[in-house]
CSV table of C-alpha atoms in Angstrom, one decimal:
chain,number,residue,atom,x,y,z
S,1,ASP,CA,3.1,34.1,4.7
S,2,ALA,CA,3.8,32.2,1.4
S,3,GLY,CA,6.5,33.4,-0.8
S,4,VAL,CA,6.6,34.1,-4.3
S,5,THR,CA,5.6,30.9,-6.3
S,6,GLN,CA,6.4,30.0,-9.8
S,7,SER,CA,5.5,27.0,-12.1
S,8,PRO,CA,6.6,25.0,-13.5
S,9,THR,CA,9.9,24.4,-11.7
S,10,HIS,CA,11.5,22.8,-14.8
S,11,LEU,CA,10.6,22.6,-18.6
S,12,ILE,CA,12.1,21.1,-21.6
S,13,LYS,CA,11.2,22.5,-24.9
S,14,THR,CA,12.4,22.3,-28.5
S,15,ARG,CA,13.4,25.2,-30.7
S,16,GLY,CA,10.4,26.8,-32.3
S,17,GLN,CA,8.0,26.0,-29.6
S,18,GLN,CA,6.1,28.3,-27.2
S,19,VAL,CA,6.2,28.3,-23.5
S,20,THR,CA,4.0,30.0,-20.6
S,21,LEU,CA,5.7,30.4,-17.4
S,22,ARG,CA,3.5,31.4,-14.0
S,23,CYS,CA,4.0,33.4,-11.1
S,24,SER,CA,2.0,34.2,-7.9
S,25,PRO,CA,3.3,37.2,-5.9
S,26,ILE,CA,3.5,37.4,-2.1
S,27,SER,CA,0.0,38.5,-0.8
S,28,GLY,CA,-0.4,42.1,-0.7
S,29,HIS,CA,2.2,42.7,-3.5
S,30,LYS,CA,1.1,44.5,-6.5
S,31,SER,CA,4.1,44.5,-8.7
S,32,VAL,CA,5.5,41.7,-10.7
S,33,SER,CA,8.9,41.8,-12.4
S,34,TRP,CA,10.5,39.2,-14.6
S,35,TYR,CA,14.2,38.3,-15.0
S,36,GLN,CA,16.3,36.0,-17.1
S,37,GLN,CA,19.5,34.5,-15.7
S,38,VAL,CA,21.8,32.6,-17.9
S,39,LEU,CA,24.5,30.6,-16.5
S,40,GLY,CA,27.4,32.5,-15.1
S,41,GLN,CA,25.4,35.9,-15.4
S,42,GLY,CA,23.3,38.0,-13.0
S,43,PRO,CA,19.6,38.3,-13.5
S,44,GLN,CA,18.6,40.5,-16.6
S,45,PHE,CA,15.5,42.4,-16.3
S,46,ILE,CA,12.7,41.4,-18.8
S,47,PHE,CA,9.4,43.2,-17.8
S,48,GLN,CA,7.7,44.9,-14.8
S,49,TYR,CA,4.0,45.0,-14.2
S,50,TYR,CA,2.2,47.0,-11.6
S,51,GLU,CA,-1.7,47.1,-11.1
S,52,LYS,CA,-1.9,45.1,-14.5
S,53,GLU,CA,-0.1,47.5,-16.6
S,54,GLU,CA,3.3,47.2,-18.1
S,55,ARG,CA,5.6,49.8,-16.3
S,56,GLY,CA,8.9,48.7,-17.8
S,57,ARG,CA,10.6,46.5,-20.6
S,58,GLY,CA,14.0,45.4,-20.9
S,59,ASN,CA,16.0,44.7,-23.9
S,60,PHE,CA,14.5,41.6,-25.1
S,61,PRO,CA,12.9,40.7,-28.4
S,62,ASP,CA,9.1,40.9,-29.2
S,63,ARG,CA,8.9,37.1,-28.8
S,64,PHE,CA,8.9,37.7,-25.0
S,65,SER,CA,5.5,38.9,-23.8
S,66,ALA,CA,3.9,39.1,-20.4
S,67,ARG,CA,0.6,40.0,-18.5
S,68,GLN,CA,-0.7,40.5,-15.0
S,69,PHE,CA,-4.2,39.4,-14.0
S,70,PRO,CA,-6.5,41.2,-11.5
S,71,ASN,CA,-5.3,38.9,-8.6
S,72,TYR,CA,-1.7,40.2,-9.5
S,73,SER,CA,-0.5,36.9,-10.6
S,74,SER,CA,1.4,37.0,-13.8
S,75,GLU,CA,2.5,35.1,-16.9
S,76,LEU,CA,5.5,35.2,-19.1
S,77,ASN,CA,5.3,34.0,-22.6
S,78,VAL,CA,8.0,33.3,-25.0
S,79,ASN,CA,7.2,32.3,-28.6
S,80,ALA,CA,9.5,30.8,-31.2
S,81,LEU,CA,12.2,29.4,-28.6
S,82,LEU,CA,15.7,29.6,-29.5
S,83,LEU,CA,18.5,27.5,-27.9
S,84,GLY,CA,19.7,30.9,-26.3
S,85,ASP,CA,16.5,31.1,-24.4
S,86,SER,CA,17.8,28.3,-22.1
S,87,ALA,CA,18.1,29.9,-18.6
S,88,LEU,CA,16.4,30.4,-15.2
S,89,TYR,CA,13.4,32.5,-15.4
S,90,LEU,CA,12.8,34.4,-12.1
S,91,CYS,CA,9.7,36.3,-10.9
S,92,ALA,CA,10.1,38.9,-8.3
S,93,SER,CA,7.1,40.6,-6.5
S,94,SER,CA,7.1,44.0,-4.6
S,95,ARG,CA,4.5,46.1,-2.7
S,96,GLY,CA,4.9,49.0,-5.2
S,97,LEU,CA,7.2,49.9,-8.0
S,98,SER,CA,10.5,50.6,-6.3
S,99,ASP,CA,9.9,48.7,-3.2
S,100,THR,CA,12.1,45.8,-2.2
S,101,GLN,CA,11.8,42.8,-4.7
S,102,TYR,CA,11.5,39.4,-3.3
S,103,PHE,CA,12.3,36.4,-5.8
S,104,GLY,CA,10.5,33.3,-6.5
S,105,PRO,CA,12.4,30.0,-6.9
S,106,GLY,CA,12.5,30.4,-10.7
S,107,THR,CA,11.5,28.2,-13.7
S,108,ARG,CA,14.5,26.4,-15.3
S,109,LEU,CA,13.8,26.2,-19.1
S,110,THR,CA,16.0,24.2,-21.2
S,111,VAL,CA,15.4,24.6,-25.1
S,112,LEU,CA,17.0,21.6,-27.0
E,1,ARG,CA,31.3,50.1,-19.6
E,2,LYS,CA,28.9,47.6,-17.8
E,3,GLU,CA,26.3,49.2,-15.6
E,4,VAL,CA,27.3,47.2,-12.6
E,5,GLU,CA,30.8,45.4,-12.4
E,6,GLN,CA,32.1,43.0,-9.7
E,7,ASP,CA,35.1,41.0,-9.5
E,8,PRO,CA,33.8,37.3,-10.4
E,9,GLY,CA,36.3,35.6,-8.1
E,10,PRO,CA,36.1,33.1,-6.9
E,11,PHE,CA,37.1,33.9,-3.4
E,12,ASN,CA,38.6,30.8,-1.6
E,13,VAL,CA,38.9,31.8,2.1
E,14,PRO,CA,39.3,29.7,5.3
E,15,GLU,CA,36.7,29.8,8.1
E,16,GLY,CA,37.0,33.0,10.3
E,17,ALA,CA,38.6,35.0,7.6
E,18,THR,CA,37.5,38.5,6.8
E,19,VAL,CA,36.4,39.0,3.1
E,20,ALA,CA,35.5,42.2,1.2
E,21,PHE,CA,33.9,42.4,-2.1
E,22,ASN,CA,33.6,45.4,-4.2
E,23,CYS,CA,31.3,46.7,-6.9
E,24,THR,CA,31.0,49.8,-9.1
E,25,TYR,CA,28.2,51.3,-11.1
E,26,SER,CA,28.1,53.7,-14.0
E,27,ASN,CA,24.9,55.6,-13.8
E,28,SER,CA,25.6,58.5,-11.2
E,29,ALA,CA,21.9,59.1,-10.7
E,30,SER,CA,21.1,55.6,-9.3
E,31,GLN,CA,18.9,55.6,-6.3
E,32,SER,CA,19.0,52.5,-4.5
E,33,PHE,CA,21.7,49.8,-3.8
E,34,PHE,CA,21.5,46.2,-2.6
E,35,TRP,CA,23.5,43.1,-2.0
E,36,TYR,CA,21.8,39.8,-2.8
E,37,ARG,CA,23.1,36.5,-2.2
E,38,GLN,CA,22.3,33.5,-4.4
E,39,ASP,CA,23.1,29.8,-3.3
E,40,CYS,CA,23.7,27.4,-6.2
E,41,ARG,CA,20.7,26.9,-8.5
E,42,LYS,CA,18.6,28.9,-6.2
E,43,GLU,CA,16.9,32.3,-6.3
E,44,PRO,CA,18.6,35.5,-5.2
E,45,LYS,CA,17.7,36.5,-1.7
E,46,LEU,CA,18.1,40.0,-0.4
E,47,LEU,CA,21.0,40.2,2.0
E,48,MET,CA,21.0,43.9,2.9
E,49,SER,CA,20.3,47.3,1.6
E,50,VAL,CA,23.3,49.7,1.3
E,51,TYR,CA,23.1,53.2,2.6
E,52,SER,CA,25.6,56.3,2.2
E,53,SER,CA,25.9,56.3,6.0
E,54,GLY,CA,27.0,52.7,5.9
E,55,ASN,CA,25.1,49.7,7.4
E,56,GLU,CA,26.0,46.7,9.4
E,57,ASP,CA,23.8,43.5,10.1
E,58,GLY,CA,25.9,41.2,12.3
E,59,ARG,CA,29.1,40.1,10.6
E,60,PHE,CA,28.1,41.9,7.4
E,61,THR,CA,28.9,45.5,6.7
E,62,ALA,CA,27.9,47.5,3.5
E,63,GLN,CA,29.3,50.9,2.4
E,64,LEU,CA,28.3,53.1,-0.4
E,65,ASN,CA,30.5,55.8,-1.8
E,66,ARG,CA,28.2,58.0,-4.3
E,67,ALA,CA,31.2,60.1,-5.2
E,68,SER,CA,33.2,57.2,-6.5
E,69,GLN,CA,30.0,55.3,-7.6
E,70,TYR,CA,31.5,52.3,-5.4
E,71,ILE,CA,29.8,49.8,-3.2
E,72,SER,CA,31.3,47.4,-1.0
E,73,LEU,CA,30.5,44.3,1.4
E,74,LEU,CA,32.6,43.1,4.3
E,75,ILE,CA,32.1,39.7,5.8
E,76,ARG,CA,33.8,39.2,9.0
E,77,ASP,CA,34.4,35.8,10.6
E,78,SER,CA,33.4,33.8,7.6
E,79,LYS,CA,31.3,30.6,8.1
E,80,LEU,CA,30.8,27.6,6.0
E,81,SER,CA,27.4,28.8,5.4
E,82,ASP,CA,28.5,31.9,3.8
E,83,SER,CA,29.6,30.1,0.7
E,84,ALA,CA,27.4,31.4,-2.2
E,85,THR,CA,27.4,34.2,-4.9
E,86,TYR,CA,26.9,37.6,-3.9
E,87,LEU,CA,25.3,40.1,-6.4
E,88,CYS,CA,25.6,43.7,-6.3
E,89,VAL,CA,22.4,45.4,-7.2
E,90,VAL,CA,21.4,48.8,-8.4
E,91,LEU,CA,18.0,50.4,-8.9
E,92,PRO,CA,18.4,53.1,-11.5
E,93,ALA,CA,16.9,56.7,-11.2
E,94,TYR,CA,13.4,57.4,-12.1
E,95,GLY,CA,12.8,57.7,-15.7
E,96,GLY,CA,13.2,54.2,-16.7
E,97,SER,CA,11.3,51.2,-15.2
E,98,GLN,CA,11.3,51.9,-11.5
E,99,GLY,CA,11.6,48.1,-10.7
E,100,ASN,CA,14.3,47.5,-13.0
E,101,LEU,CA,16.9,45.9,-10.9
E,102,ILE,CA,20.5,46.0,-12.6
E,103,PHE,CA,22.6,43.1,-11.3
E,104,GLY,CA,26.3,42.4,-11.5
E,105,LYS,CA,27.6,39.1,-12.6
E,106,GLY,CA,28.1,38.3,-8.9
E,107,THR,CA,31.2,37.3,-6.9
E,108,LYS,CA,31.4,33.6,-5.9
E,109,LEU,CA,32.6,33.1,-2.3
E,110,SER,CA,33.8,29.6,-1.1
E,111,VAL,CA,34.5,29.3,2.6
E,112,LYS,CA,36.6,26.3,3.4
E,113,PRO,CA,37.1,24.4,6.8
């Protein structure tokens, strides 16, 4: 079975721009979570979606938003990019809300 | 106090050595505990879940002490391929986001020939 997939793999943007990251979960998984990992740190939780509803939100500004589609894929949007948004953005899928999470390869975002 | 704390290392050990990583967590109501492994510039991968009774998977042994809010990972007979960053991960209790994994900063292990 295919694992979690994310696109694009790499992205370079400039300050003030907007970006959309995409994630497809493992088949049969209904929950998608998004994490941000800056260099030298562990991943930090941004959002969790389950059955197309937001079920959790981390301590991130309103510039960050997400949604989940009927096929359980998800998008993460970041507006008004800042240099500090440069990070590896990880998507994880799980069958249910508290089940084991499996991570995708991530999208590496660089903001110049 | 940080929610999950780990010694960042690095731990530099020779092949065949036994190495132990420790982790503490602050929320006594946390419900689930894990060790993830992350190779350089790759995604975290689940290594093992951690149970109060302790659990073993080959050369890897994980222990949880709820009273002390302490988690450990022991790696025996280290291999070169064990070189990676090991992330201690806690799933908080119900009430917040049920999928909000809380990660430590990670402990870097380097196994040398």
